[in-house]
Short mmCIF file of C-alpha atoms and ligand atoms in Angstrom, two decimals:
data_model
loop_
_atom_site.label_atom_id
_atom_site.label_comp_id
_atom_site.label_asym_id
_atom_site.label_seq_id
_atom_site.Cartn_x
_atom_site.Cartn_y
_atom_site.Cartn_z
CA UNK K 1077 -3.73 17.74 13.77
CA UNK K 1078 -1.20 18.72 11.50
CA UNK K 1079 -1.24 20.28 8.14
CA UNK K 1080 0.84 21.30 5.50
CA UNK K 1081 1.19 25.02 3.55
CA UNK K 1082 2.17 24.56 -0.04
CA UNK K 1083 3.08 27.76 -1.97
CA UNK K 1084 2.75 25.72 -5.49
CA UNK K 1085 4.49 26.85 -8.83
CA UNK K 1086 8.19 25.86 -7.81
CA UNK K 1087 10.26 23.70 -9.79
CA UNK K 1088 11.74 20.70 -8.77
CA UNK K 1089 15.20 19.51 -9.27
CA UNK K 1090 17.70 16.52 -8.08
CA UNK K 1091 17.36 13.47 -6.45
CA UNK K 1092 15.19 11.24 -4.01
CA UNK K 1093 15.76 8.30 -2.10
CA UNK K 1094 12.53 6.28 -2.25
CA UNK K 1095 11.56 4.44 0.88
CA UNK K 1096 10.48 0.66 1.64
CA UNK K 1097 7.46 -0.37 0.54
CA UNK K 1098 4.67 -0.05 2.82
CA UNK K 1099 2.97 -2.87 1.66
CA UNK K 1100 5.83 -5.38 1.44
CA UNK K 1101 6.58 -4.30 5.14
CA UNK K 1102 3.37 -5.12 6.87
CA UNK K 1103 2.78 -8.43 5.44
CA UNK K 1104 6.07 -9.78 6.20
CA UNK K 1105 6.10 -8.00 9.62
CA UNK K 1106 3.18 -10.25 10.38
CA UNK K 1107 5.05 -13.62 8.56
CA UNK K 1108 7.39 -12.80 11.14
CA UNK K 1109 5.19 -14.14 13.81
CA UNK K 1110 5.55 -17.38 12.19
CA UNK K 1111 9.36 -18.29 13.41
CA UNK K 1112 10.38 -19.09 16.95
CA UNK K 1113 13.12 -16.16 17.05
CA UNK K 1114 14.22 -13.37 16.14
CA UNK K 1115 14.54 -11.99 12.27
CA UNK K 1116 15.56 -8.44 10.69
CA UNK K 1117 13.92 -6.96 8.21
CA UNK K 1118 16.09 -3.80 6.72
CA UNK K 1119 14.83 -0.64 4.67
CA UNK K 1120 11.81 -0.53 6.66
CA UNK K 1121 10.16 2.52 6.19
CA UNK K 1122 9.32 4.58 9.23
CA UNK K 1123 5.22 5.34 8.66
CA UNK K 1124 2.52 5.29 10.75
CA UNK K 1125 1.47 1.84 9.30
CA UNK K 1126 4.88 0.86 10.91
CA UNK K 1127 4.58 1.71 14.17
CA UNK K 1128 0.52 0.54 14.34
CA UNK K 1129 2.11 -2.87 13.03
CA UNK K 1130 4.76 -2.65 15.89
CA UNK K 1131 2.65 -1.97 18.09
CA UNK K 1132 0.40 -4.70 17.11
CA UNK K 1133 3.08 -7.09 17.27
CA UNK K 1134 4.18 -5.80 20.60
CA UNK K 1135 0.51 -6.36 21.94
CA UNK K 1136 0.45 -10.13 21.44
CA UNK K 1137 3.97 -10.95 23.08
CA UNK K 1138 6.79 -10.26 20.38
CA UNK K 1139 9.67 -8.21 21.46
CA UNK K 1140 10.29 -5.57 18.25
CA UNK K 1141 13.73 -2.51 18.52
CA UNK K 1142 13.38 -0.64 15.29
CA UNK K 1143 15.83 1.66 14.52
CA UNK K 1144 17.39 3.69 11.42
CA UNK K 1145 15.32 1.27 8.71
CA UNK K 1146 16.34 -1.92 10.37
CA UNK K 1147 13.42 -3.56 12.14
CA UNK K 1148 14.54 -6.48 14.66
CA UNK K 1149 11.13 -8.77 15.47
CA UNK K 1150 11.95 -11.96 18.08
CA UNK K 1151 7.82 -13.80 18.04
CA UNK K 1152 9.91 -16.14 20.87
CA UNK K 1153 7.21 -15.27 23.36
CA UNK K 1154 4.21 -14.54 21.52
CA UNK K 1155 1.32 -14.97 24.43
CA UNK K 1156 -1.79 -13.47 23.10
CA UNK K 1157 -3.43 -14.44 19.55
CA UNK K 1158 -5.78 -11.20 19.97
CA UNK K 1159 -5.96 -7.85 17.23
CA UNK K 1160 -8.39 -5.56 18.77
CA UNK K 1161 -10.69 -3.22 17.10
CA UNK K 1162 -8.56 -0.15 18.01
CA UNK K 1163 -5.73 -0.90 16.02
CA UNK K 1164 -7.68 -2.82 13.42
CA UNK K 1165 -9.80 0.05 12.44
CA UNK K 1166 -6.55 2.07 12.14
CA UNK K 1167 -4.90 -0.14 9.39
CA UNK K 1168 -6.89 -2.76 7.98
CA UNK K 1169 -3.41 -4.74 7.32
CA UNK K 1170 -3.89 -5.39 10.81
CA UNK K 1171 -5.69 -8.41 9.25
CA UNK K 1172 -2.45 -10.04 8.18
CA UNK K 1173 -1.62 -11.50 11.68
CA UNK K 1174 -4.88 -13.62 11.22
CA UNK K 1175 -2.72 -16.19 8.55
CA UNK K 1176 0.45 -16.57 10.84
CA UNK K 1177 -1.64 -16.81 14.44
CA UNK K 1178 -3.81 -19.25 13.33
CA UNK K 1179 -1.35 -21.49 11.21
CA UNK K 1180 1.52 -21.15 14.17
CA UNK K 1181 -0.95 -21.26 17.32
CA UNK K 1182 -4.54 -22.65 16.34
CA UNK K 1183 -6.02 -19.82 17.60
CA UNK K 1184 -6.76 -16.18 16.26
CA UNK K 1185 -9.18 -13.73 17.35
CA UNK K 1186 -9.17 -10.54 15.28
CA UNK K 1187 -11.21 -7.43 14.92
CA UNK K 1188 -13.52 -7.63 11.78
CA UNK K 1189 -11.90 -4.80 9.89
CA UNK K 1190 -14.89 -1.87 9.09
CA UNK K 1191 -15.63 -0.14 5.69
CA UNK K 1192 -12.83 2.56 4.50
CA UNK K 1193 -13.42 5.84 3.05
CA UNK K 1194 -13.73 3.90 -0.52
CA UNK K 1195 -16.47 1.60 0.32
CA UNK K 1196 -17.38 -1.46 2.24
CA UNK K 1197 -13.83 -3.88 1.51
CA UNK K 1198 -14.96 -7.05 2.62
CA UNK K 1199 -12.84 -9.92 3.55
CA UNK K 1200 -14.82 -12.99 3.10
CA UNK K 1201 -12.01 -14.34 0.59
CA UNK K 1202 -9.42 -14.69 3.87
CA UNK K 1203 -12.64 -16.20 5.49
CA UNK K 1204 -13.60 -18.55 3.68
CA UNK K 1205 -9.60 -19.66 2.75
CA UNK K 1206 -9.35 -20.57 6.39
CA UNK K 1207 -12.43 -22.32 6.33
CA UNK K 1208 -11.26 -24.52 3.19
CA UNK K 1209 -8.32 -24.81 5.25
CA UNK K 1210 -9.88 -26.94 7.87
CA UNK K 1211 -10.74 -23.86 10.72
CA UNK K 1212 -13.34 -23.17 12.50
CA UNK K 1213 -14.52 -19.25 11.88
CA UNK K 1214 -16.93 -17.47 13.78
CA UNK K 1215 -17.93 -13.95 14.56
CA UNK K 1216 -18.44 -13.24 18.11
CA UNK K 1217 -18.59 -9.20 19.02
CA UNK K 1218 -17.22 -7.92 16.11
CA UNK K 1219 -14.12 -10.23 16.18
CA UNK K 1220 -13.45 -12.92 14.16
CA UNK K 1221 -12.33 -15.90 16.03
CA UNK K 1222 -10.66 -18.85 13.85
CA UNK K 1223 -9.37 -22.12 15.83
CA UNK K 1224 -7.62 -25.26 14.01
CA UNK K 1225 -5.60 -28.11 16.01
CA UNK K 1226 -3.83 -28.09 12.47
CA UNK K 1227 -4.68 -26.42 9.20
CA UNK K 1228 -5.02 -29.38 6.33
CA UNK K 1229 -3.93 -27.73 2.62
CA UNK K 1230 -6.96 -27.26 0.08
CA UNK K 1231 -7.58 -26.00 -2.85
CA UNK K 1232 -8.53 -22.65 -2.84
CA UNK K 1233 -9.98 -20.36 -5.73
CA UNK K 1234 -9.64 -16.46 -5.41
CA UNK K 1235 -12.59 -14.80 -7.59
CA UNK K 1236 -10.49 -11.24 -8.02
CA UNK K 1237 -7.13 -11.74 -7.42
CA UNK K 1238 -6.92 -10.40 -3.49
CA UNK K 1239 -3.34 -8.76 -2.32
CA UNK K 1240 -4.61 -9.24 0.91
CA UNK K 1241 -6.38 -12.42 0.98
CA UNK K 1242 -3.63 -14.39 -0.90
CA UNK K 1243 -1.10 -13.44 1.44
CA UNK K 1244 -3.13 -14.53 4.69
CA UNK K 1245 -3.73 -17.21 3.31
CA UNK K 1246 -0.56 -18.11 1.82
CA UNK K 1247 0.65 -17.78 5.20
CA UNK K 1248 -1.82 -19.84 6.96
CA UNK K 1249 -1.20 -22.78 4.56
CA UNK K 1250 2.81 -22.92 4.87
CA UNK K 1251 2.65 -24.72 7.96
CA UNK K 1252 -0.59 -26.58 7.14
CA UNK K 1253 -0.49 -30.20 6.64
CA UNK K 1254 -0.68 -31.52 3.25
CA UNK K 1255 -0.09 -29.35 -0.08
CA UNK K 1256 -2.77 -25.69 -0.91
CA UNK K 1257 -3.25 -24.84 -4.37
CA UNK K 1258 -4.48 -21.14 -4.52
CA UNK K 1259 -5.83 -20.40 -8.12
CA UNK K 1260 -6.18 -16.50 -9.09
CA UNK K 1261 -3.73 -15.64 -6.54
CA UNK K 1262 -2.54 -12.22 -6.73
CA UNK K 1263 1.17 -11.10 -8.23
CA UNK K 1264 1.82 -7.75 -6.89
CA UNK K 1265 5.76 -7.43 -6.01
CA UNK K 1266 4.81 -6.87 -2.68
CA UNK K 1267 2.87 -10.46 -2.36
CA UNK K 1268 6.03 -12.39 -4.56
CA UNK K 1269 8.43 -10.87 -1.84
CA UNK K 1270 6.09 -12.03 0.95
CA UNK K 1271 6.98 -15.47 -0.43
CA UNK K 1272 10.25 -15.50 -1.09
CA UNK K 1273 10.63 -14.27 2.51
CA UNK K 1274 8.62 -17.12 3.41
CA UNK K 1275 10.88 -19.95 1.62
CA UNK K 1276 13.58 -18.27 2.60
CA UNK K 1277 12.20 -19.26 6.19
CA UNK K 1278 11.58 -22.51 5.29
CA UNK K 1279 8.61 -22.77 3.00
CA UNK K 1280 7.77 -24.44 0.72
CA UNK K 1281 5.81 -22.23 -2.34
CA UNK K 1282 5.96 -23.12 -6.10
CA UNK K 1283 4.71 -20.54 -8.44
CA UNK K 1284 5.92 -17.40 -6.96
CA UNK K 1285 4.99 -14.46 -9.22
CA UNK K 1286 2.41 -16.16 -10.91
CA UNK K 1287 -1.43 -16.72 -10.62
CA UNK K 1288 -0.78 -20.27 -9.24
CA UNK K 1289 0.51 -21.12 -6.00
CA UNK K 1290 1.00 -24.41 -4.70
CA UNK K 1291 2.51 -24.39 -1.13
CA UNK K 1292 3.52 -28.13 0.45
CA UNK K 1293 3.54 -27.41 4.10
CA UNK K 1294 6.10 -27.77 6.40
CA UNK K 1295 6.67 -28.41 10.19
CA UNK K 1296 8.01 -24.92 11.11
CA UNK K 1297 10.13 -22.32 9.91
CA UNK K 1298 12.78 -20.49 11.37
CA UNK K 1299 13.79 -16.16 11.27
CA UNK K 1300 15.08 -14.49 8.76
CA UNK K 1301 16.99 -11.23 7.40
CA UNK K 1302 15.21 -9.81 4.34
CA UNK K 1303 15.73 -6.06 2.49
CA UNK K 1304 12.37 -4.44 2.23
CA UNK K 1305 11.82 -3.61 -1.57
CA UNK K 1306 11.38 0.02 -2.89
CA UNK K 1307 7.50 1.46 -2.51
CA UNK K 1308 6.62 1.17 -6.27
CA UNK K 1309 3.34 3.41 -5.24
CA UNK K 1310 5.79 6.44 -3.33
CA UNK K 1311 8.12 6.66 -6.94
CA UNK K 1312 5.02 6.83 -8.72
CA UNK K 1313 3.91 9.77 -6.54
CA UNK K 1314 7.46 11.30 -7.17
CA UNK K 1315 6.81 10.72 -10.74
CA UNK K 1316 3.58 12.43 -11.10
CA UNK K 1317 4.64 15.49 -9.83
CA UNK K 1318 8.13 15.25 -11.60
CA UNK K 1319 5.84 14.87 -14.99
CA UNK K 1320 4.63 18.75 -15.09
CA UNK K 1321 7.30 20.51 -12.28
CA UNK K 1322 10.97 19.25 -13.30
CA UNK K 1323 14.07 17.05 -13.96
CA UNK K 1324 14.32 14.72 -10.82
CA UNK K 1325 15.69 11.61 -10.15
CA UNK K 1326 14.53 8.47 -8.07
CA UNK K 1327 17.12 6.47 -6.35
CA UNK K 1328 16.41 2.73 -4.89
CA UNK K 1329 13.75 2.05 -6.88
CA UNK K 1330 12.88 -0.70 -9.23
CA UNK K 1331 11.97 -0.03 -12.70
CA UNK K 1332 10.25 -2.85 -13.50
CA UNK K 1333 7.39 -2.41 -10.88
CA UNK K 1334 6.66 0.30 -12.88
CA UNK K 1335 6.67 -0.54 -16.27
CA UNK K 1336 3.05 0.48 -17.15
CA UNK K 1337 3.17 3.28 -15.31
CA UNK K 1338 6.24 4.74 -17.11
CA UNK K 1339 4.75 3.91 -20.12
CA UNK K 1340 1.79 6.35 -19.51
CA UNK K 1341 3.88 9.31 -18.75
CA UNK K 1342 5.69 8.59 -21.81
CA UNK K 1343 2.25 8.62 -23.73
CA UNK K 1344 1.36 11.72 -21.41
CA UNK K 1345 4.67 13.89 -22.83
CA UNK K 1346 7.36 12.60 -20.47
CA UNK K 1347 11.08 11.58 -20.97
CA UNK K 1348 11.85 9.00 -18.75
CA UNK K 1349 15.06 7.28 -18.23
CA UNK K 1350 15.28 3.87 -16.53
CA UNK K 1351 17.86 1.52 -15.08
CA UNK K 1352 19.16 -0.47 -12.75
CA UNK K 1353 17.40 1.56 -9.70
CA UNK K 1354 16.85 4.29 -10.77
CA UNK K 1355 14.58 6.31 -12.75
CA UNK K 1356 14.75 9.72 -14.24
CA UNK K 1357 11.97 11.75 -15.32
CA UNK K 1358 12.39 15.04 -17.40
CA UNK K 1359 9.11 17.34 -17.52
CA UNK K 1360 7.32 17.34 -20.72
CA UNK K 1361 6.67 20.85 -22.44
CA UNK K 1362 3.05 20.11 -22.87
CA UNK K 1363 1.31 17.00 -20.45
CA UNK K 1364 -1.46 15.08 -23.22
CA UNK K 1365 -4.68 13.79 -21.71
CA UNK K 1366 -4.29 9.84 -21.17
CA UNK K 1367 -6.86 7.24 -20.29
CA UNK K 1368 -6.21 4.96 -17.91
CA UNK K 1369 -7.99 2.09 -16.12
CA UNK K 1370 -6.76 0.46 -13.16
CA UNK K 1371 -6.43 -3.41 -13.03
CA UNK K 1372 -3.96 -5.37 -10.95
CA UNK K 1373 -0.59 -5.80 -11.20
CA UNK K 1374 1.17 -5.82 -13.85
CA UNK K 1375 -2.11 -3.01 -14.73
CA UNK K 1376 -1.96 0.39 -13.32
CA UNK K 1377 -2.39 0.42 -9.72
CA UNK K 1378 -5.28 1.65 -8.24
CA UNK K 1379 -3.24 3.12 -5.60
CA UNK K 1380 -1.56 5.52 -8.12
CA UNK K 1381 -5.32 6.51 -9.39
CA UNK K 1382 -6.07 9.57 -7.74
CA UNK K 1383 -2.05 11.13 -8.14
CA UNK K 1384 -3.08 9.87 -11.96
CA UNK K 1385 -5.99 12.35 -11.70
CA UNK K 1386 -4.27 15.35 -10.41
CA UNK K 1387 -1.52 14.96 -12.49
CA UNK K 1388 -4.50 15.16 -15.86
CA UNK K 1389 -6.11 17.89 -14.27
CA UNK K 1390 -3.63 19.81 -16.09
CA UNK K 1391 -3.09 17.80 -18.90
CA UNK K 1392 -3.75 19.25 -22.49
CA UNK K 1393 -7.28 17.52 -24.15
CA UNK K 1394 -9.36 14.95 -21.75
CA UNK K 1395 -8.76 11.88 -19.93
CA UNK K 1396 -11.39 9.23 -18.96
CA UNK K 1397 -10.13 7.68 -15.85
CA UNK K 1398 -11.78 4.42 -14.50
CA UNK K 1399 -10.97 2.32 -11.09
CA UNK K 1400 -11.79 -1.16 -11.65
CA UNK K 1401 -10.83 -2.43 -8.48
CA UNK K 1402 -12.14 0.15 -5.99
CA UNK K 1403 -15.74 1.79 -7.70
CA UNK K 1404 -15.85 4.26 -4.45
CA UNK K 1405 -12.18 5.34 -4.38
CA UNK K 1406 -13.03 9.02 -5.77
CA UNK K 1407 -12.97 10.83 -2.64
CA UNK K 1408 -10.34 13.38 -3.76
CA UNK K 1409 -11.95 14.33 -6.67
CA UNK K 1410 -14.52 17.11 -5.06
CA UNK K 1411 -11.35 18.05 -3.14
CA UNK K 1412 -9.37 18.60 -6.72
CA UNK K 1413 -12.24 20.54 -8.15
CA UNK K 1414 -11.83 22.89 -4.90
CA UNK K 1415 -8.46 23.34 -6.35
CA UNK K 1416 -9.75 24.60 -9.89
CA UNK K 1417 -10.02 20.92 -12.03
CA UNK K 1418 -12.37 20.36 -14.07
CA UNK K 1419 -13.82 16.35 -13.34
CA UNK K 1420 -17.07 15.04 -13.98
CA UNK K 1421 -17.97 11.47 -12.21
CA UNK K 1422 -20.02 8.66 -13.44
CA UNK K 1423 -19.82 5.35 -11.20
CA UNK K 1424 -16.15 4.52 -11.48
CA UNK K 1425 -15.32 6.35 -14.01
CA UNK K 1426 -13.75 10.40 -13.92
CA UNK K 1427 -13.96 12.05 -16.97
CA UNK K 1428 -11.48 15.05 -16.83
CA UNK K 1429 -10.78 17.84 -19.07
CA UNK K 1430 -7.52 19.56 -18.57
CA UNK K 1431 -7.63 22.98 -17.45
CA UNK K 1432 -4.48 25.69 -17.99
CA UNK K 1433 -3.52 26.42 -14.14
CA UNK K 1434 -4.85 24.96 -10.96
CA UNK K 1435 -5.44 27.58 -8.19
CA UNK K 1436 -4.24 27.18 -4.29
CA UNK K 1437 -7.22 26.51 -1.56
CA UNK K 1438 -8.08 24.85 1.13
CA UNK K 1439 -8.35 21.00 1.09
CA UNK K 1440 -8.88 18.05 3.10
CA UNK K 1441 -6.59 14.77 3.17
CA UNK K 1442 -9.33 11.81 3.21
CA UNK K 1443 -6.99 8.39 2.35
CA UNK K 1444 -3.30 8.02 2.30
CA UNK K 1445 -3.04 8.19 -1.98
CA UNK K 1446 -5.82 10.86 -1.84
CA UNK K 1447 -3.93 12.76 -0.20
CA UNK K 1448 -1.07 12.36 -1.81
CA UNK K 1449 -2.58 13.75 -5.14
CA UNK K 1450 -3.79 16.88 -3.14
CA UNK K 1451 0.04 16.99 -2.23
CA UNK K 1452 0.70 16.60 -6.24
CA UNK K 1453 -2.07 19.16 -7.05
CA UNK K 1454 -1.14 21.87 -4.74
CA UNK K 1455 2.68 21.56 -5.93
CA UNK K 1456 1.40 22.28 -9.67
CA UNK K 1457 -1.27 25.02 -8.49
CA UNK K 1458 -0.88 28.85 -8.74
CA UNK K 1459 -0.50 30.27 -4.95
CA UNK K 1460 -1.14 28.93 -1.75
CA UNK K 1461 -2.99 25.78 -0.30
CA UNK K 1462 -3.44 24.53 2.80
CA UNK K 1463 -4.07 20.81 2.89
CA UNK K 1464 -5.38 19.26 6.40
CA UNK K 1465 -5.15 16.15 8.34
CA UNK K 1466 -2.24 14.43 7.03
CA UNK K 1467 -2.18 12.04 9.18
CA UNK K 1468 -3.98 10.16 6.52
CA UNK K 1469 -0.40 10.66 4.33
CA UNK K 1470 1.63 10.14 7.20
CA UNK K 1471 0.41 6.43 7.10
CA UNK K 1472 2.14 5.55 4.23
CA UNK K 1473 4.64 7.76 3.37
CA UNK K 1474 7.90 8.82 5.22
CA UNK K 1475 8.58 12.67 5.50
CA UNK K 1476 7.01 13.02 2.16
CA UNK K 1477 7.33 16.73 2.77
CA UNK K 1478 11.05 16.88 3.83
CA UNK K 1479 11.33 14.66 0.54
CA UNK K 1480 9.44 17.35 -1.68
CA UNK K 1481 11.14 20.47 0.13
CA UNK K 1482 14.79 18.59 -0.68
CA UNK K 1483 13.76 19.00 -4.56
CA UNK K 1484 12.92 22.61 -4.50
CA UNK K 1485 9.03 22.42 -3.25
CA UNK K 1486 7.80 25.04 -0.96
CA UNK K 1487 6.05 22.92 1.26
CA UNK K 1488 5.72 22.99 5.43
CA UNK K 1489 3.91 21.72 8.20
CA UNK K 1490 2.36 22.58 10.62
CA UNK K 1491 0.57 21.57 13.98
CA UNK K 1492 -2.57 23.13 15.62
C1 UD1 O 72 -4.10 -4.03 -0.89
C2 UD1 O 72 -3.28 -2.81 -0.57
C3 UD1 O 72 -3.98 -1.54 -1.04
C4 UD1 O 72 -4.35 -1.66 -2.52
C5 UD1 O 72 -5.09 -2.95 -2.81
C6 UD1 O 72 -5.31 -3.20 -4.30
C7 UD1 O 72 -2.02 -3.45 1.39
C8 UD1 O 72 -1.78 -3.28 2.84
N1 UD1 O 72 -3.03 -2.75 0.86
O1 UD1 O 72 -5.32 -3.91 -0.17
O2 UD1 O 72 -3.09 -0.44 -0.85
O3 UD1 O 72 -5.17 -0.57 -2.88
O4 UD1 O 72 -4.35 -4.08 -2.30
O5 UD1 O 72 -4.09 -3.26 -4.95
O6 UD1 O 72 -1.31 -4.16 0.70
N2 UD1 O 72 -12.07 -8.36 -2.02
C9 UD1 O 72 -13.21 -9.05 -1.68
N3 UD1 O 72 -13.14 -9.92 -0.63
C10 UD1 O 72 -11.99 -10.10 0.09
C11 UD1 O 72 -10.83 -9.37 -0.27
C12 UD1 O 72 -10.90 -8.50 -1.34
O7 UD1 O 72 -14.25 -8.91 -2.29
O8 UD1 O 72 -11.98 -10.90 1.04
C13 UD1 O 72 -12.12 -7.39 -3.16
C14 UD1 O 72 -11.98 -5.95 -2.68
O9 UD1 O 72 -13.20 -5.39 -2.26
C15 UD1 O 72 -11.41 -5.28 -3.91
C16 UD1 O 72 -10.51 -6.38 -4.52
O10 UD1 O 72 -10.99 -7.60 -3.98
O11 UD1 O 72 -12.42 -4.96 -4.83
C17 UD1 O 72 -9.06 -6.23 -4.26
O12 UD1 O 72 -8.82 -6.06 -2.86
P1 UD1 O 72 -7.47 -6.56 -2.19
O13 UD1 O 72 -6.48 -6.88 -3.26
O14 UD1 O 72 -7.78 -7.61 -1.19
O15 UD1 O 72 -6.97 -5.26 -1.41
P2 UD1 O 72 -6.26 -5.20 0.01
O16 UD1 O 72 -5.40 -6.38 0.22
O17 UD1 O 72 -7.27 -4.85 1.05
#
């Protein structure tokens, strides 16, 4: 298992090309399956999320050659409708091939995804959207098996506005029969591209980038050639750690995916300059204490939560820090105390009071953004840390430590 060795304290300088996003990729990987042919998909970003997708894709018949970024995916001779439990409990995203299977072939069977290190994540929402849709869903082993001759559209009412759930079903419903109206639906830029990939193929969605989707359904769509956008979540994780350690710059990156998020490290001290795609950030002399609650998009991510955290661990004054969308996703917070912050918990909310230097240990990656704020802590702290299993980082982000060493970090890995 590898691991990396961070001697913090170094400034960082220059610039950083920031990678497809991870969660634009997987979707649309899976929308793929949709068309008879073969599309491209370019800037994909090589994780391990990737290649568990690929090799999803690869399982039920589709012939995938991915190389440098560009991603070719022909779902001519998809044979098997079947996601099983090993790569499911891998990647949860696994999920998305339910939508496309079911709305191309009648026929899905996919592992039941388990709980995640932040709690239970159930998807009942997807469920019961294919239901409304007109399939039959039953659990049988621990898979979920949903068969329709042909989906019919309905109307179908999100209580929280699922990422994940809107775009399965979004993607069941484009080649349903009749028109879906999905109330609540979610807006992240990762769920608008999914659609615009999917008119682009042929859909037919009104309401992209709003709450209310209403998607006529068509016969069939056909491949297409889309450019992955820019990880909104891996610039923020730049950002972070450009906030206390230097002058960097992001390249490929868009702005506006970020806006609240910007606007916090200006509150927190930061000069940030923004345009076109890119973004600069210039450290601030002194890093203020800033609350901040996650909500979903256009709110502060949840997925930029626990880099928040480290980042007002060393922050001048307190910060109360609350995750409305995930109550349980505080799993790097004992880890950041091992690293000298001071955080108190209650329920979802952290309560932190900034504390003059952070000090090197030894820490344990739990989730992909935990441990990407153990990455972020270690940078800032005094001496040397050793953070373990990053596989978990490794799953969504590409060479993040080639990325960091490029601006100055001292930062290695290395493999039992
Ligand atoms: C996606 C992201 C993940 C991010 C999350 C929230 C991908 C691959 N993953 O996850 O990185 O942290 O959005 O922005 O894009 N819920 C239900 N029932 C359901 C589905 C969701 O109760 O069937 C609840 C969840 O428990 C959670 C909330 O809805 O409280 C939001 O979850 P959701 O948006 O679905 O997250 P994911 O799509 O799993």
């Amino acid at each position: 298992m590898d691991k990396f060795i961070i001697n913090g304290g170094k400034r960082l300088s220059g610039s950083v090309e920031i990678s497809g996003a991870k969660n634009a990729v997987l979707p649309i990987m899976a929308a793929a399956l949709l068309a008879d042919g073969k599309s491209v998909l370019n800037h994909v970003p090589d994780l391990r999320d990737t290649q568990t997708m690929l090799r999803l894709l690869n399982m039920i018949g589709a012939e995938t050659e991915f190389r440098e970024k560009s991603l070719t995916i022909d779902a001519s001779k998809v044979n098997s409708f079947e996601a099983p439990y090993e790569l499911v409990k891998t990647m949860r995203a696994s999920f998305y091939v339910m939508g496309p299977l079911l709305a191309r072939f009648g026929e899905a069977r996919v592992s039941l995804p388990g709980g995640c290190a932040w709690g239970p994540r159930p998807v009942d929402y997807h469920l019961k959207g294919f239901e409304k849709l007109g399939a039959e869903v039953i659990l049988e082993d621990g898979y979920i098996i949903a068969r329709a001759k042909k989906l019919k559209g309905a109307n179908i009412h999100f209580e929280i506005p699922s990422v994940g759930a809107t775009g399965n079903i979004v993607m069941a419903a484009v080649l349903a029969e009749g028109i879906t109206h999905i109330t609540n639906a979610a807006q992240e830029p990762h769920i608008v591209q999914l659609c615009e990939v999917l008119n682009e193929m042929g859909a037919d969605i009104e309401g992209v980038g709003t709450h209310e989707l209403s998607i006529h359904g068509v016969d069939s769509l056909t491949p297409v050639e889309v450019k992955i956008i820019p990880d909104m979540i891996e610039a923020g994780t730049f950002l972070m750690a450009g906030a206390t350690l230097g002058n960097i710059t992001l390249k490929n990156v868009s702005p506006n995916h970020l806006s609240i998020v910007l606007q916090k490290l200006e509150q927190a001290g930061c000069a940030i300059h923004a345009r076109d795609d890119t973004i600069s950030i210039e450290r601030g002399d002194q890093i203020e204490g800033v609350d901040m609650m996650t909500d979903v998009y256009p709110g502060f991510p949840t997925d930029l939560q626990a880099q928040w955290l480290a980042l007002m661990s060393v922050a001048t004054g307190s910060s109360i820090i609350t995750d409305t969308i995930y109550h349980d996703r505080f799993s790097h917070v004992p880890e950041l105390i091992r690293l000298g912050a001071n955080i108190s918990m209650e329920n979802n909310v952290a309560v932190v009071r900034g504390v003059d230097k952070l000090r090197g240990a030894q820490v344990m990656s739990t989730d992909i953004r935990a441990s990407a704020s153990l990455v972020i802590a270690a940078l800032m702290a005094e001496g040397r840390s050793i953070i373990s299993r990053v596989y978990h980082i490794d799953r969504g982000y590409e060479k993040i430590e080639e990325k960091f060493k490029s601006l100055g970090a001292d930062i290695r890995r290395e493999t039992d």
